[in-house]
């Protein structure tokens, strides 16, 4: 009887031994992601404190969109810092230090990302004024979609270029802008996904400024960063790298 029981239990023990159990590296990786996301949200809020504060105080931010668009000029450098933290998370894994990586990326990418942000804000302001003007014009049905697409493309190119600032620190600003425009059009499906995620972040910030900024941005921006990094790596891949 004992022999029969041992033979019946043997397959179960063999199956259990083949099931992988989570190890220290797995838990360390999960902790690295959670820590980076939490720290990233706090650092984003701190870097954009005037914007977050005004969103919390103003009852109708959409009515004052030019003011908030101007305040959003602080967002691109903080995006560069957050993307640098994500890159460090990919490179270092559980040993990542998101605060140090964010500050380093913010400092190193500030000039180029700030210029990209100012250019994007200027273009969006111009397009927003045009959109307000054409509302009373006969060609509204044709002009509104064109202006909307131009505004969406401006946002996609700006975010893609900021990712390029982190991925290609030696690249020039003009080259990054051209590459971002090309990749945003070529990988249009990634641009649409990016705009959808950014729209969720914006909606959360408008509805609940404090909770929205504290919880939503970093995980969604990690997806944006991953897609942008993939687009750049695919474009830079040589034929020898292709299997």
Tab-separated table of C-alpha atoms in Angstrom:
chain	number	residue	atom	x	y	z
A	1	UNK	CA	0.000	0.000	0.000
A	2	UNK	CA	2.816	2.389	0.840
A	3	UNK	CA	4.488	1.694	-2.476
A	4	UNK	CA	1.279	2.473	-4.357
A	5	UNK	CA	0.872	5.791	-2.515
A	6	UNK	CA	4.463	6.766	-3.224
A	7	UNK	CA	4.020	5.960	-6.909
A	8	UNK	CA	0.821	8.033	-7.045
A	9	UNK	CA	2.487	10.979	-5.313
A	10	UNK	CA	5.591	10.863	-7.503
A	11	UNK	CA	3.988	12.492	-10.581
A	12	UNK	CA	2.540	15.232	-8.395
A	13	UNK	CA	5.938	15.929	-6.868
A	14	UNK	CA	7.510	15.934	-10.304
A	15	UNK	CA	4.914	18.390	-11.611
A	16	UNK	CA	5.329	20.668	-8.602
A	17	UNK	CA	9.071	20.659	-9.034
A	18	UNK	CA	8.682	21.896	-12.607
A	19	UNK	CA	6.470	24.870	-11.642
A	20	UNK	CA	8.718	27.942	-11.390
A	21	UNK	CA	8.523	29.799	-8.115
A	22	UNK	CA	9.026	33.559	-7.893
A	23	UNK	CA	12.505	34.378	-6.754
A	24	UNK	CA	14.261	37.397	-5.351
A	25	UNK	CA	14.886	38.852	-8.803
A	26	UNK	CA	11.170	38.765	-9.610
A	27	UNK	CA	10.155	40.558	-6.430
A	28	UNK	CA	13.033	42.990	-6.843
A	29	UNK	CA	11.883	43.801	-10.365
A	30	UNK	CA	8.296	44.366	-9.201
A	31	UNK	CA	9.520	46.603	-6.396
A	32	UNK	CA	11.648	48.542	-8.878
A	33	UNK	CA	8.629	49.242	-11.072
A	34	UNK	CA	6.373	50.228	-8.179
A	35	UNK	CA	9.032	52.414	-6.593
A	36	UNK	CA	9.829	54.111	-9.897
A	37	UNK	CA	6.158	54.785	-10.620
A	38	UNK	CA	5.463	56.225	-7.165
A	39	UNK	CA	8.611	58.336	-7.122
A	40	UNK	CA	7.985	59.434	-10.699
A	41	UNK	CA	4.507	60.705	-9.886
A	42	UNK	CA	5.785	62.669	-6.901
A	43	UNK	CA	8.668	64.150	-8.894
A	44	UNK	CA	6.369	65.058	-11.786
A	45	UNK	CA	4.036	66.856	-9.403
A	46	UNK	CA	6.943	68.695	-7.786
A	47	UNK	CA	8.477	69.717	-11.118
A	48	UNK	CA	5.105	71.013	-12.329
A	49	UNK	CA	3.875	72.417	-9.022
A	50	UNK	CA	2.497	75.697	-10.475
A	51	UNK	CA	0.473	73.771	-13.052
A	52	UNK	CA	-0.875	71.291	-10.493
A	53	UNK	CA	-1.709	74.056	-8.024
A	54	UNK	CA	-3.580	76.129	-10.596
A	55	UNK	CA	-5.480	73.069	-11.811
A	56	UNK	CA	-6.623	72.483	-8.245
A	57	UNK	CA	-7.655	76.115	-7.704
A	58	UNK	CA	-9.252	77.122	-11.006
A	59	UNK	CA	-12.837	75.967	-11.389
A	60	UNK	CA	-12.854	75.780	-15.203
A	61	UNK	CA	-9.342	75.190	-16.573
A	62	UNK	CA	-10.617	74.635	-20.117
A	63	UNK	CA	-11.965	78.188	-20.258
A	64	UNK	CA	-8.487	79.465	-19.360
A	65	UNK	CA	-6.658	77.121	-21.744
A	66	UNK	CA	-4.041	79.667	-22.942
A	67	UNK	CA	-2.922	80.225	-19.355
A	68	UNK	CA	-2.637	76.507	-18.643
A	69	UNK	CA	-0.958	75.891	-21.973
A	70	UNK	CA	1.713	78.399	-20.974
A	71	UNK	CA	2.114	76.710	-17.587
A	72	UNK	CA	2.569	73.355	-19.314
A	73	UNK	CA	5.953	74.538	-20.611
A	74	UNK	CA	7.398	72.983	-17.438
A	75	UNK	CA	6.182	69.526	-18.458
A	76	UNK	CA	8.769	68.596	-21.155
A	77	UNK	CA	11.860	68.788	-18.887
A	78	UNK	CA	10.058	66.721	-16.268
A	79	UNK	CA	9.162	64.200	-18.974
A	80	UNK	CA	12.839	63.955	-19.865
A	81	UNK	CA	13.613	63.247	-16.216
A	82	UNK	CA	10.907	60.607	-15.961
A	83	UNK	CA	11.998	58.943	-19.197
A	84	UNK	CA	15.554	58.843	-17.843
A	85	UNK	CA	14.234	57.071	-14.738
A	86	UNK	CA	12.453	54.563	-16.980
A	87	UNK	CA	15.631	53.992	-18.950
A	88	UNK	CA	17.542	53.386	-15.721
A	89	UNK	CA	14.816	50.959	-14.658
A	90	UNK	CA	15.365	49.020	-17.865
A	91	UNK	CA	19.155	49.093	-17.508
A	92	UNK	CA	19.558	48.542	-13.769
A	93	UNK	CA	16.432	46.592	-12.810
A	94	UNK	CA	16.006	46.196	-9.073
A	95	UNK	CA	19.047	48.384	-8.354
A	96	UNK	CA	17.449	51.443	-9.931
A	97	UNK	CA	17.438	54.768	-8.094
A	98	UNK	CA	14.527	56.673	-9.657
A	99	UNK	CA	15.056	59.951	-7.814
A	100	UNK	CA	18.705	60.224	-8.817
A	101	UNK	CA	17.920	59.090	-12.365
A	102	UNK	CA	15.087	61.603	-12.663
A	103	UNK	CA	17.218	64.488	-11.443
A	104	UNK	CA	20.094	63.503	-13.696
A	105	UNK	CA	17.832	63.211	-16.732
A	106	UNK	CA	16.108	66.477	-15.859
A	107	UNK	CA	19.427	68.286	-15.615
A	108	UNK	CA	21.037	66.790	-18.707
A	109	UNK	CA	17.982	67.082	-20.929
A	110	UNK	CA	16.638	70.382	-19.643
A	111	UNK	CA	17.881	72.659	-22.411
A	112	UNK	CA	16.775	70.567	-25.364
A	113	UNK	CA	13.508	69.390	-23.832
A	114	UNK	CA	12.638	72.925	-22.712
A	115	UNK	CA	13.211	74.241	-26.233
A	116	UNK	CA	11.056	71.460	-27.638
A	117	UNK	CA	8.375	72.275	-25.101
A	118	UNK	CA	8.405	75.989	-25.871
A	119	UNK	CA	8.152	75.264	-29.588
A	120	UNK	CA	5.250	72.864	-29.022
A	121	UNK	CA	3.454	75.337	-26.756
A	122	UNK	CA	3.863	78.093	-29.356
A	123	UNK	CA	2.486	75.877	-32.129
A	124	UNK	CA	-0.422	74.689	-29.986
A	125	UNK	CA	-1.226	78.251	-28.963
A	126	UNK	CA	-1.250	79.312	-32.607
A	127	UNK	CA	-3.461	76.376	-33.569
A	128	UNK	CA	-5.783	77.008	-30.628
A	129	UNK	CA	-6.289	80.626	-31.638
A	130	UNK	CA	-6.899	79.527	-35.220
A	131	UNK	CA	-9.441	76.994	-34.016
A	132	UNK	CA	-11.286	79.678	-32.078
A	133	UNK	CA	-11.290	81.981	-35.107
A	134	UNK	CA	-12.513	79.443	-37.656
A	135	UNK	CA	-15.537	78.552	-35.533
A	136	UNK	CA	-17.411	81.442	-37.150
A	137	UNK	CA	-16.085	80.890	-40.669
A	138	UNK	CA	-17.891	79.087	-43.504
A	139	UNK	CA	-15.210	76.390	-43.872
A	140	UNK	CA	-15.424	75.177	-40.278
A	141	UNK	CA	-16.216	71.591	-41.252
A	142	UNK	CA	-12.981	71.384	-43.254
A	143	UNK	CA	-10.654	73.491	-41.133
A	144	UNK	CA	-11.426	72.064	-37.690
A	145	UNK	CA	-10.271	68.500	-38.527
A	146	UNK	CA	-7.094	69.842	-40.145
A	147	UNK	CA	-6.248	71.979	-37.117
A	148	UNK	CA	-7.066	69.119	-34.743
A	149	UNK	CA	-4.800	66.716	-36.615
A	150	UNK	CA	-2.006	69.306	-36.643
A	151	UNK	CA	-2.357	69.801	-32.878
A	152	UNK	CA	-2.325	66.048	-32.231
A	153	UNK	CA	0.736	65.617	-34.436
A	154	UNK	CA	2.484	68.447	-32.596
A	155	UNK	CA	1.964	66.712	-29.256
A	156	UNK	CA	3.074	63.335	-30.612
A	157	UNK	CA	6.208	64.769	-32.209
A	158	UNK	CA	7.123	66.708	-29.063
A	159	UNK	CA	6.813	63.667	-26.793
A	160	UNK	CA	8.672	61.452	-29.266
A	161	UNK	CA	11.454	64.029	-29.513
A	162	UNK	CA	11.728	64.243	-25.720
A	163	UNK	CA	12.147	60.474	-25.633
A	164	UNK	CA	14.878	60.930	-28.227
A	165	UNK	CA	16.604	63.441	-25.960
A	166	UNK	CA	17.030	60.657	-23.397
A	167	UNK	CA	17.753	57.841	-25.838
A	168	UNK	CA	20.178	59.817	-28.028
A	169	UNK	CA	21.897	62.347	-25.767
A	170	UNK	CA	24.453	63.268	-28.445
A	171	UNK	CA	21.891	63.989	-31.170
A	172	UNK	CA	21.142	67.533	-32.233
A	173	UNK	CA	17.810	69.162	-31.610
A	174	UNK	CA	17.012	69.614	-35.294
A	175	UNK	CA	17.821	65.993	-36.064
A	176	UNK	CA	15.691	64.801	-33.163
A	177	UNK	CA	12.739	66.884	-34.328
A	178	UNK	CA	12.987	65.475	-37.859
A	179	UNK	CA	13.332	61.917	-36.579
A	180	UNK	CA	10.388	62.376	-34.218
A	181	UNK	CA	8.209	63.710	-37.034
A	182	UNK	CA	9.156	60.805	-39.279
A	183	UNK	CA	8.582	58.185	-36.584
A	184	UNK	CA	5.301	59.742	-35.459
A	185	UNK	CA	3.945	59.441	-38.990
A	186	UNK	CA	5.529	56.088	-39.811
A	187	UNK	CA	4.425	54.508	-36.518
A	188	UNK	CA	1.046	56.222	-36.576
A	189	UNK	CA	-0.555	53.497	-34.480
A	190	UNK	CA	1.938	54.171	-31.694
A	191	UNK	CA	1.164	57.876	-31.989
A	192	UNK	CA	-2.547	57.160	-31.621
A	193	UNK	CA	-1.878	55.028	-28.550
A	194	UNK	CA	0.319	57.788	-27.135
A	195	UNK	CA	-2.373	60.411	-27.660
A	196	UNK	CA	-4.981	58.181	-26.030
A	197	UNK	CA	-2.792	57.670	-22.956
A	198	UNK	CA	-1.949	61.365	-22.744
A	199	UNK	CA	-5.656	62.118	-23.024
A	200	UNK	CA	-6.358	59.850	-20.052
A	201	UNK	CA	-3.680	61.631	-18.024
A	202	UNK	CA	-5.056	65.050	-18.982
A	203	UNK	CA	-8.615	64.006	-18.130
A	204	UNK	CA	-7.514	62.660	-14.748
A	205	UNK	CA	-5.606	65.872	-14.012
A	206	UNK	CA	-8.609	68.008	-14.961
A	207	UNK	CA	-11.132	65.994	-12.959
A	208	UNK	CA	-9.006	65.299	-9.876
A	209	UNK	CA	-5.778	67.327	-10.061
A	210	UNK	CA	-4.173	65.973	-6.896
A	211	UNK	CA	-5.200	62.322	-7.203
A	212	UNK	CA	-4.848	62.357	-10.974
A	213	UNK	CA	-1.265	63.564	-10.843
A	214	UNK	CA	-0.431	61.362	-7.854
A	215	UNK	CA	-1.648	58.095	-9.381
A	216	UNK	CA	-2.119	58.167	-13.143
A	217	UNK	CA	0.864	59.617	-15.041
A	218	UNK	CA	3.864	57.353	-14.435
A	219	UNK	CA	2.375	53.942	-15.377
A	220	UNK	CA	0.773	55.360	-18.519
A	221	UNK	CA	3.866	57.344	-19.445
A	222	UNK	CA	5.903	54.171	-19.075
A	223	UNK	CA	3.880	52.717	-21.950
A	224	UNK	CA	4.480	55.909	-23.934
A	225	UNK	CA	8.198	55.650	-23.209
A	226	UNK	CA	8.338	51.979	-24.176
A	227	UNK	CA	6.602	52.632	-27.497
A	228	UNK	CA	8.866	55.583	-28.257
A	229	UNK	CA	11.981	53.595	-27.383
A	230	UNK	CA	10.802	50.796	-29.653
A	231	UNK	CA	10.214	53.231	-32.521
A	232	UNK	CA	13.705	54.695	-32.202
A	233	UNK	CA	15.392	51.308	-31.811
A	234	UNK	CA	13.557	49.914	-34.838
A	235	UNK	CA	14.577	52.919	-36.930
A	236	UNK	CA	18.220	52.659	-35.844
A	237	UNK	CA	18.431	48.908	-36.355
A	238	UNK	CA	20.879	47.946	-39.073
A	239	UNK	CA	20.354	45.043	-41.500
A	240	UNK	CA	23.000	43.066	-39.600
A	241	UNK	CA	20.892	43.359	-36.435
A	242	UNK	CA	17.834	41.903	-38.151
A	243	UNK	CA	17.642	38.123	-37.709
